[in-house]
Amino acid sequence: RTWYEPNCISGGKLMIFSREQKRILVKSGTVVLALFLIFICYSYIIPRTEIEIDTVYHSSYSALFVQSKINNAGTEEITDLKIKSSVWNGSEMLETETHYPGILQAKQSVKLPPLLFDGPHADEYDLLIVLEFSGKEGKQSIVYSYKIKDYGNLAWHDQFLEF
């Protein structure tokens, strides 16, 4: 007796999967294909403005600094992009910088230079990031506000989505 004889049906044909198993495989393949098509449509076809901002605060012996990365995760181009970052200690502005990346194509990102500021590590600070851009809905402005407190490193992730 050979290894494949128990898997043979009458007539000597090799049967690897039963009818029930084949039906389950076809249904599973159809579901996977449908999910893949939905992902492709959302990622590349459905028009939308989607901006992600990742911001990290670092506290080191030499300085305190903030790094930000802006990602256009949408399918629409963003124009006239302006990013203003500022750090406040109560009512006193410690540092501010404005960057003009201009145009951000779909699926493109820009990393901003670090915003360095000096102050006591144990103090509380407010970080304000203002994004101004033009999209299909015209000129828009988004304000993000973060609280910097406790000595250490902090990270934030925010998203703006518009269909």
Short mmCIF file of N, CA and C in Angstrom, two decimals:
data_model
loop_
_atom_site.label_atom_id
_atom_site.label_comp_id
_atom_site.label_asym_id
_atom_site.label_seq_id
_atom_site.Cartn_x
_atom_site.Cartn_y
_atom_site.Cartn_z
N ARG A 1 0.82 -1.20 0.00
CA ARG A 1 0.00 0.00 0.00
C ARG A 1 0.86 1.26 0.00
N THR A 2 0.53 2.22 -0.85
CA THR A 2 1.29 3.47 -0.92
C THR A 2 0.63 4.54 -0.05
N TRP A 3 1.34 5.66 0.14
CA TRP A 3 0.87 6.72 1.03
C TRP A 3 -0.41 7.39 0.55
N TYR A 4 -0.67 7.37 -0.76
CA TYR A 4 -1.83 8.09 -1.25
C TYR A 4 -3.07 7.21 -1.42
N GLU A 5 -2.95 5.90 -1.22
CA GLU A 5 -4.10 5.03 -1.39
C GLU A 5 -5.27 5.36 -0.47
N PRO A 6 -5.06 5.72 0.83
CA PRO A 6 -6.22 6.06 1.65
C PRO A 6 -6.94 7.32 1.17
N ASN A 7 -6.26 8.16 0.38
CA ASN A 7 -6.86 9.40 -0.11
C ASN A 7 -7.46 9.24 -1.50
N CYS A 8 -7.51 8.05 -2.02
CA CYS A 8 -8.04 7.83 -3.35
C CYS A 8 -9.51 7.45 -3.28
N ILE A 9 -10.26 7.91 -4.27
CA ILE A 9 -11.65 7.48 -4.40
C ILE A 9 -11.68 6.42 -5.49
N SER A 10 -12.83 5.80 -5.70
CA SER A 10 -12.90 4.74 -6.71
C SER A 10 -12.51 5.31 -8.07
N GLY A 11 -11.78 4.61 -8.79
CA GLY A 11 -11.30 5.05 -10.09
C GLY A 11 -9.86 5.50 -10.01
N GLY A 12 -9.27 5.56 -8.81
CA GLY A 12 -7.87 5.88 -8.64
C GLY A 12 -7.53 7.36 -8.61
N LYS A 13 -8.51 8.28 -8.60
CA LYS A 13 -8.21 9.71 -8.55
C LYS A 13 -7.82 10.10 -7.13
N LEU A 14 -6.81 10.95 -7.05
CA LEU A 14 -6.32 11.41 -5.75
C LEU A 14 -7.26 12.50 -5.22
N MET A 15 -7.72 12.34 -3.98
CA MET A 15 -8.63 13.31 -3.38
C MET A 15 -7.93 13.91 -2.16
N ILE A 16 -7.47 15.16 -2.30
CA ILE A 16 -6.77 15.81 -1.20
C ILE A 16 -7.76 16.47 -0.25
N PHE A 17 -8.76 17.17 -0.81
CA PHE A 17 -9.76 17.85 0.01
C PHE A 17 -11.14 17.29 -0.29
N SER A 18 -11.96 17.22 0.76
CA SER A 18 -13.34 16.80 0.55
C SER A 18 -14.12 17.97 -0.03
N ARG A 19 -15.36 17.72 -0.45
CA ARG A 19 -16.20 18.80 -1.00
C ARG A 19 -16.44 19.89 0.04
N GLU A 20 -16.67 19.49 1.27
CA GLU A 20 -16.92 20.45 2.35
C GLU A 20 -15.68 21.32 2.59
N GLN A 21 -14.51 20.70 2.56
CA GLN A 21 -13.27 21.46 2.76
C GLN A 21 -13.02 22.42 1.60
N LYS A 22 -13.31 22.00 0.37
CA LYS A 22 -13.16 22.88 -0.79
C LYS A 22 -14.10 24.08 -0.69
N ARG A 23 -15.34 23.83 -0.26
CA ARG A 23 -16.32 24.92 -0.12
C ARG A 23 -15.86 25.94 0.93
N ILE A 24 -15.31 25.44 2.04
CA ILE A 24 -14.81 26.33 3.08
C ILE A 24 -13.61 27.14 2.57
N LEU A 25 -12.73 26.51 1.81
CA LEU A 25 -11.57 27.21 1.25
C LEU A 25 -11.99 28.30 0.26
N VAL A 26 -12.97 28.01 -0.58
CA VAL A 26 -13.45 29.01 -1.54
C VAL A 26 -14.10 30.19 -0.81
N LYS A 27 -14.91 29.92 0.20
CA LYS A 27 -15.54 31.00 0.97
C LYS A 27 -14.48 31.84 1.70
N SER A 28 -13.49 31.20 2.29
CA SER A 28 -12.43 31.92 2.98
C SER A 28 -11.64 32.78 2.01
N GLY A 29 -11.33 32.24 0.84
CA GLY A 29 -10.62 33.01 -0.18
C GLY A 29 -11.41 34.21 -0.64
N THR A 30 -12.73 34.04 -0.77
CA THR A 30 -13.60 35.14 -1.17
C THR A 30 -13.61 36.25 -0.12
N VAL A 31 -13.67 35.88 1.14
CA VAL A 31 -13.65 36.86 2.22
C VAL A 31 -12.32 37.61 2.25
N VAL A 32 -11.22 36.90 2.11
CA VAL A 32 -9.89 37.54 2.10
C VAL A 32 -9.78 38.50 0.92
N LEU A 33 -10.23 38.10 -0.25
CA LEU A 33 -10.20 38.95 -1.44
C LEU A 33 -11.06 40.20 -1.24
N ALA A 34 -12.25 40.04 -0.65
CA ALA A 34 -13.12 41.18 -0.39
C ALA A 34 -12.46 42.17 0.57
N LEU A 35 -11.85 41.67 1.64
CA LEU A 35 -11.17 42.55 2.59
C LEU A 35 -9.99 43.27 1.93
N PHE A 36 -9.26 42.58 1.08
CA PHE A 36 -8.15 43.19 0.35
C PHE A 36 -8.65 44.31 -0.56
N LEU A 37 -9.74 44.09 -1.27
CA LEU A 37 -10.30 45.11 -2.15
C LEU A 37 -10.80 46.33 -1.37
N ILE A 38 -11.41 46.10 -0.22
CA ILE A 38 -11.86 47.21 0.63
C ILE A 38 -10.65 48.03 1.09
N PHE A 39 -9.58 47.37 1.49
CA PHE A 39 -8.37 48.06 1.92
C PHE A 39 -7.77 48.89 0.78
N ILE A 40 -7.69 48.32 -0.40
CA ILE A 40 -7.14 49.03 -1.56
C ILE A 40 -8.00 50.24 -1.91
N CYS A 41 -9.32 50.07 -1.90
CA CYS A 41 -10.22 51.19 -2.20
C CYS A 41 -10.06 52.31 -1.18
N TYR A 42 -9.99 51.97 0.11
CA TYR A 42 -9.85 53.00 1.14
C TYR A 42 -8.49 53.70 1.03
N SER A 43 -7.44 52.94 0.77
CA SER A 43 -6.10 53.50 0.75
C SER A 43 -5.81 54.36 -0.47
N TYR A 44 -6.35 53.99 -1.63
CA TYR A 44 -5.92 54.65 -2.85
C TYR A 44 -7.04 55.24 -3.72
N ILE A 45 -8.28 54.86 -3.52
CA ILE A 45 -9.33 55.28 -4.45
C ILE A 45 -10.30 56.29 -3.84
N ILE A 46 -10.81 56.03 -2.65
CA ILE A 46 -11.81 56.91 -2.04
C ILE A 46 -11.17 58.26 -1.71
N PRO A 47 -11.66 59.36 -2.29
CA PRO A 47 -11.04 60.66 -2.03
C PRO A 47 -11.26 61.12 -0.59
N ARG A 48 -10.16 61.49 0.08
CA ARG A 48 -10.26 61.96 1.45
C ARG A 48 -9.00 62.73 1.82
N THR A 49 -9.17 63.62 2.79
CA THR A 49 -8.04 64.33 3.39
C THR A 49 -7.80 63.68 4.74
N GLU A 50 -6.61 63.16 4.94
CA GLU A 50 -6.27 62.50 6.19
C GLU A 50 -4.85 62.91 6.58
N ILE A 51 -4.77 63.67 7.66
CA ILE A 51 -3.47 64.15 8.13
C ILE A 51 -3.20 63.52 9.48
N GLU A 52 -2.02 62.93 9.62
CA GLU A 52 -1.58 62.36 10.89
C GLU A 52 -0.39 63.18 11.39
N ILE A 53 -0.38 63.45 12.68
CA ILE A 53 0.75 64.16 13.27
C ILE A 53 1.26 63.35 14.45
N ASP A 54 2.54 63.05 14.40
CA ASP A 54 3.21 62.35 15.50
C ASP A 54 4.17 63.34 16.14
N THR A 55 4.04 63.52 17.44
CA THR A 55 4.85 64.49 18.17
C THR A 55 5.49 63.79 19.36
N VAL A 56 6.78 64.08 19.57
CA VAL A 56 7.53 63.47 20.66
C VAL A 56 8.26 64.56 21.42
N TYR A 57 8.17 64.49 22.75
CA TYR A 57 8.90 65.41 23.63
C TYR A 57 10.03 64.63 24.29
N HIS A 58 11.23 65.21 24.26
CA HIS A 58 12.39 64.60 24.89
C HIS A 58 12.96 65.56 25.93
N SER A 59 13.33 65.02 27.04
CA SER A 59 13.99 65.78 28.09
C SER A 59 15.38 65.21 28.25
N SER A 60 16.40 66.04 27.99
CA SER A 60 17.77 65.58 28.14
C SER A 60 18.55 66.60 28.96
N TYR A 61 19.78 66.28 29.28
CA TYR A 61 20.59 67.18 30.09
C TYR A 61 20.93 68.47 29.34
N SER A 62 21.05 68.40 28.04
CA SER A 62 21.47 69.57 27.27
C SER A 62 20.30 70.50 26.94
N ALA A 63 19.10 69.96 26.75
CA ALA A 63 17.95 70.80 26.37
C ALA A 63 16.66 70.00 26.47
N LEU A 64 15.58 70.71 26.32
CA LEU A 64 14.26 70.11 26.17
C LEU A 64 13.88 70.33 24.71
N PHE A 65 13.34 69.31 24.07
CA PHE A 65 12.98 69.54 22.66
C PHE A 65 11.81 68.67 22.23
N VAL A 66 11.17 69.15 21.16
CA VAL A 66 9.99 68.53 20.59
C VAL A 66 10.27 68.23 19.12
N GLN A 67 9.90 67.03 18.69
CA GLN A 67 10.02 66.65 17.29
C GLN A 67 8.64 66.28 16.78
N SER A 68 8.36 66.67 15.53
CA SER A 68 7.06 66.36 14.93
C SER A 68 7.24 65.85 13.51
N LYS A 69 6.32 64.97 13.14
CA LYS A 69 6.28 64.45 11.78
C LYS A 69 4.84 64.54 11.30
N ILE A 70 4.64 65.14 10.13
CA ILE A 70 3.32 65.30 9.54
C ILE A 70 3.23 64.33 8.36
N ASN A 71 2.15 63.54 8.33
CA ASN A 71 1.96 62.54 7.28
C ASN A 71 0.63 62.77 6.59
N ASN A 72 0.66 62.88 5.27
CA ASN A 72 -0.57 62.96 4.49
C ASN A 72 -0.97 61.54 4.12
N ALA A 73 -1.81 60.91 4.94
CA ALA A 73 -2.21 59.53 4.73
C ALA A 73 -3.42 59.42 3.80
N GLY A 74 -3.94 60.56 3.35
CA GLY A 74 -5.12 60.57 2.49
C GLY A 74 -4.78 60.38 1.03
N THR A 75 -5.79 60.60 0.19
CA THR A 75 -5.62 60.46 -1.25
C THR A 75 -5.59 61.81 -1.95
N GLU A 76 -5.85 62.88 -1.22
CA GLU A 76 -5.87 64.23 -1.78
C GLU A 76 -4.56 64.97 -1.46
N GLU A 77 -4.14 65.83 -2.38
CA GLU A 77 -2.97 66.66 -2.16
C GLU A 77 -3.30 67.80 -1.19
N ILE A 78 -2.35 68.14 -0.34
CA ILE A 78 -2.50 69.25 0.59
C ILE A 78 -1.55 70.35 0.13
N THR A 79 -2.07 71.56 0.00
CA THR A 79 -1.24 72.67 -0.46
C THR A 79 -1.19 73.76 0.61
N ASP A 80 -0.28 74.68 0.43
CA ASP A 80 -0.10 75.83 1.33
C ASP A 80 0.04 75.39 2.79
N LEU A 81 0.75 74.31 3.04
CA LEU A 81 0.91 73.79 4.40
C LEU A 81 1.84 74.68 5.20
N LYS A 82 1.35 75.09 6.36
CA LYS A 82 2.12 75.93 7.28
C LYS A 82 1.95 75.32 8.67
N ILE A 83 3.07 75.13 9.38
CA ILE A 83 3.03 74.51 10.70
C ILE A 83 3.72 75.44 11.68
N LYS A 84 2.99 75.86 12.70
CA LYS A 84 3.56 76.74 13.73
C LYS A 84 3.54 75.98 15.05
N SER A 85 4.72 75.83 15.65
CA SER A 85 4.87 75.15 16.93
C SER A 85 5.36 76.16 17.96
N SER A 86 4.77 76.12 19.15
CA SER A 86 5.22 77.02 20.21
C SER A 86 5.09 76.33 21.56
N VAL A 87 6.02 76.69 22.46
CA VAL A 87 6.04 76.13 23.81
C VAL A 87 5.81 77.28 24.78
N TRP A 88 4.88 77.06 25.72
CA TRP A 88 4.50 78.08 26.69
C TRP A 88 4.73 77.57 28.11
N ASN A 89 5.15 78.47 28.98
CA ASN A 89 5.26 78.19 30.41
C ASN A 89 4.30 79.17 31.08
N GLY A 90 3.06 78.72 31.28
CA GLY A 90 2.03 79.63 31.78
C GLY A 90 1.66 80.61 30.68
N SER A 91 1.87 81.90 30.91
CA SER A 91 1.55 82.91 29.92
C SER A 91 2.79 83.39 29.16
N GLU A 92 3.95 82.79 29.44
CA GLU A 92 5.19 83.19 28.78
C GLU A 92 5.53 82.21 27.66
N MET A 93 5.70 82.76 26.43
CA MET A 93 6.10 81.91 25.33
C MET A 93 7.61 81.74 25.38
N LEU A 94 8.06 80.47 25.46
CA LEU A 94 9.48 80.18 25.55
C LEU A 94 10.15 80.08 24.19
N GLU A 95 9.45 79.48 23.24
CA GLU A 95 10.04 79.29 21.91
C GLU A 95 8.92 79.08 20.90
N THR A 96 9.15 79.55 19.69
CA THR A 96 8.19 79.34 18.61
C THR A 96 8.94 79.20 17.29
N GLU A 97 8.42 78.38 16.41
CA GLU A 97 8.98 78.20 15.08
C GLU A 97 7.84 77.97 14.10
N THR A 98 8.03 78.49 12.88
CA THR A 98 7.05 78.29 11.82
C THR A 98 7.77 77.66 10.63
N HIS A 99 7.15 76.62 10.07
CA HIS A 99 7.71 75.92 8.91
C HIS A 99 6.70 75.95 7.78
N TYR A 100 7.20 76.05 6.57
CA TYR A 100 6.36 76.13 5.38
C TYR A 100 6.71 75.00 4.41
N PRO A 101 6.26 73.77 4.67
CA PRO A 101 6.56 72.67 3.74
C PRO A 101 5.90 72.85 2.37
N GLY A 102 4.83 73.66 2.30
CA GLY A 102 4.17 73.90 1.01
C GLY A 102 3.21 72.81 0.63
N ILE A 103 3.61 71.99 -0.35
CA ILE A 103 2.73 70.94 -0.87
C ILE A 103 3.12 69.60 -0.27
N LEU A 104 2.11 68.86 0.14
CA LEU A 104 2.31 67.50 0.65
C LEU A 104 1.44 66.58 -0.19
N GLN A 105 2.08 65.79 -1.05
CA GLN A 105 1.36 64.86 -1.91
C GLN A 105 0.72 63.76 -1.07
N ALA A 106 -0.21 63.03 -1.66
CA ALA A 106 -0.83 61.88 -0.99
C ALA A 106 0.26 60.86 -0.64
N LYS A 107 0.18 60.31 0.55
CA LYS A 107 1.12 59.30 1.07
C LYS A 107 2.53 59.85 1.29
N GLN A 108 2.66 61.17 1.39
CA GLN A 108 3.96 61.79 1.63
C GLN A 108 3.99 62.35 3.04
N SER A 109 5.18 62.41 3.64
CA SER A 109 5.31 62.95 4.98
C SER A 109 6.48 63.91 5.05
N VAL A 110 6.47 64.74 6.08
CA VAL A 110 7.55 65.70 6.31
C VAL A 110 7.89 65.68 7.79
N LYS A 111 9.19 65.62 8.06
CA LYS A 111 9.67 65.65 9.44
C LYS A 111 10.18 67.05 9.72
N LEU A 112 9.68 67.66 10.78
CA LEU A 112 10.08 69.02 11.12
C LEU A 112 11.38 69.01 11.93
N PRO A 113 12.18 70.07 11.79
CA PRO A 113 13.37 70.17 12.64
C PRO A 113 12.95 70.26 14.11
N PRO A 114 13.80 69.81 15.02
CA PRO A 114 13.42 69.84 16.45
C PRO A 114 13.23 71.27 16.95
N LEU A 115 12.24 71.43 17.81
CA LEU A 115 11.99 72.70 18.48
C LEU A 115 12.67 72.63 19.85
N LEU A 116 13.77 73.35 19.99
CA LEU A 116 14.56 73.34 21.22
C LEU A 116 14.12 74.48 22.12
N PHE A 117 13.99 74.18 23.42
CA PHE A 117 13.71 75.24 24.38
C PHE A 117 14.40 74.92 25.69
N ASP A 118 14.58 75.95 26.50
CA ASP A 118 15.31 75.79 27.76
C ASP A 118 14.38 76.12 28.91
N GLY A 119 14.47 75.35 29.97
CA GLY A 119 13.67 75.58 31.15
C GLY A 119 13.89 74.46 32.15
N PRO A 120 13.39 74.63 33.35
CA PRO A 120 13.53 73.58 34.36
C PRO A 120 12.80 72.30 33.91
N HIS A 121 13.43 71.17 34.11
CA HIS A 121 12.86 69.89 33.69
C HIS A 121 11.57 69.56 34.44
N ALA A 122 11.43 70.03 35.66
CA ALA A 122 10.27 69.68 36.49
C ALA A 122 9.06 70.58 36.24
N ASP A 123 9.21 71.65 35.46
CA ASP A 123 8.10 72.56 35.20
C ASP A 123 7.10 71.93 34.24
N GLU A 124 5.90 72.52 34.21
CA GLU A 124 4.88 72.10 33.25
C GLU A 124 4.88 73.09 32.09
N TYR A 125 4.72 72.58 30.88
CA TYR A 125 4.72 73.41 29.69
C TYR A 125 3.51 73.05 28.84
N ASP A 126 3.09 73.99 28.02
CA ASP A 126 2.03 73.75 27.05
C ASP A 126 2.65 73.83 25.66
N LEU A 127 2.38 72.82 24.85
CA LEU A 127 2.85 72.78 23.48
C LEU A 127 1.65 73.01 22.57
N LEU A 128 1.75 74.00 21.71
CA LEU A 128 0.69 74.29 20.74
C LEU A 128 1.24 74.09 19.34
N ILE A 129 0.52 73.31 18.54
CA ILE A 129 0.89 73.10 17.14
C ILE A 129 -0.31 73.48 16.30
N VAL A 130 -0.11 74.43 15.39
CA VAL A 130 -1.17 74.90 14.51
C VAL A 130 -0.82 74.50 13.08
N LEU A 131 -1.70 73.73 12.44
CA LEU A 131 -1.55 73.33 11.04
C LEU A 131 -2.52 74.13 10.21
N GLU A 132 -2.02 74.82 9.23
CA GLU A 132 -2.86 75.52 8.27
C GLU A 132 -2.56 74.95 6.89
N PHE A 133 -3.62 74.66 6.13
CA PHE A 133 -3.43 74.08 4.80
C PHE A 133 -4.66 74.33 3.95
N SER A 134 -4.48 74.13 2.65
CA SER A 134 -5.59 74.21 1.71
C SER A 134 -5.82 72.82 1.15
N GLY A 135 -7.08 72.43 1.16
CA GLY A 135 -7.47 71.13 0.61
C GLY A 135 -8.66 71.33 -0.29
N LYS A 136 -9.40 70.27 -0.56
CA LYS A 136 -10.56 70.38 -1.45
C LYS A 136 -11.68 71.20 -0.82
N GLU A 137 -11.69 71.32 0.51
CA GLU A 137 -12.70 72.12 1.21
C GLU A 137 -12.26 73.56 1.43
N GLY A 138 -11.10 73.94 0.88
CA GLY A 138 -10.60 75.30 1.05
C GLY A 138 -9.58 75.37 2.17
N LYS A 139 -9.36 76.58 2.66
CA LYS A 139 -8.36 76.83 3.71
C LYS A 139 -8.88 76.30 5.04
N GLN A 140 -8.02 75.55 5.75
CA GLN A 140 -8.40 74.98 7.03
C GLN A 140 -7.28 75.19 8.04
N SER A 141 -7.66 75.22 9.31
CA SER A 141 -6.70 75.39 10.39
C SER A 141 -7.06 74.41 11.51
N ILE A 142 -6.05 73.67 11.98
CA ILE A 142 -6.24 72.70 13.06
C ILE A 142 -5.27 73.05 14.17
N VAL A 143 -5.76 73.07 15.40
CA VAL A 143 -4.92 73.40 16.55
C VAL A 143 -4.84 72.18 17.46
N TYR A 144 -3.60 71.78 17.77
CA TYR A 144 -3.36 70.69 18.71
C TYR A 144 -2.68 71.29 19.93
N SER A 145 -3.13 70.88 21.11
CA SER A 145 -2.57 71.38 22.35
C SER A 145 -2.19 70.19 23.23
N TYR A 146 -0.96 70.23 23.74
CA TYR A 146 -0.46 69.13 24.56
C TYR A 146 0.10 69.69 25.86
N LYS A 147 -0.02 68.93 26.92
CA LYS A 147 0.53 69.29 28.22
C LYS A 147 1.81 68.50 28.43
N ILE A 148 2.92 69.24 28.65
CA ILE A 148 4.21 68.61 28.95
C ILE A 148 4.41 68.72 30.45
N LYS A 149 4.45 67.59 31.11
CA LYS A 149 4.69 67.58 32.55
C LYS A 149 5.39 66.28 32.91
N ASP A 150 5.96 66.27 34.07
CA ASP A 150 6.71 65.12 34.55
C ASP A 150 7.98 64.93 33.71
N TYR A 151 9.06 64.82 34.41
CA TYR A 151 10.35 64.64 33.75
C TYR A 151 10.32 63.34 32.95
N GLY A 152 10.73 63.41 31.70
CA GLY A 152 10.80 62.19 30.89
C GLY A 152 10.48 62.46 29.44
N ASN A 153 10.06 61.43 28.75
CA ASN A 153 9.73 61.51 27.33
C ASN A 153 8.25 61.25 27.15
N LEU A 154 7.63 61.99 26.25
CA LEU A 154 6.21 61.85 25.98
C LEU A 154 6.00 61.73 24.47
N ALA A 155 4.92 61.08 24.07
CA ALA A 155 4.61 60.95 22.64
C ALA A 155 3.10 61.08 22.44
N TRP A 156 2.71 61.74 21.34
CA TRP A 156 1.31 61.92 20.99
C TRP A 156 1.11 61.58 19.53
N HIS A 157 -0.07 61.06 19.22
CA HIS A 157 -0.47 60.78 17.83
C HIS A 157 -1.88 61.31 17.65
N ASP A 158 -2.06 62.18 16.66
CA ASP A 158 -3.38 62.73 16.36
C ASP A 158 -3.65 62.60 14.88
N GLN A 159 -4.95 62.67 14.53
CA GLN A 159 -5.34 62.47 13.15
C GLN A 159 -6.50 63.39 12.80
N PHE A 160 -6.47 63.93 11.60
CA PHE A 160 -7.56 64.72 11.04
C PHE A 160 -8.06 63.96 9.82
N LEU A 161 -9.36 63.70 9.76
CA LEU A 161 -9.93 62.93 8.66
C LEU A 161 -11.17 63.63 8.13
N GLU A 162 -11.23 63.76 6.79
CA GLU A 162 -12.37 64.41 6.16
C GLU A 162 -12.63 63.75 4.81
N PHE A 163 -13.86 63.29 4.61
CA PHE A 163 -14.23 62.67 3.32
C PHE A 163 -14.85 63.69 2.42
#
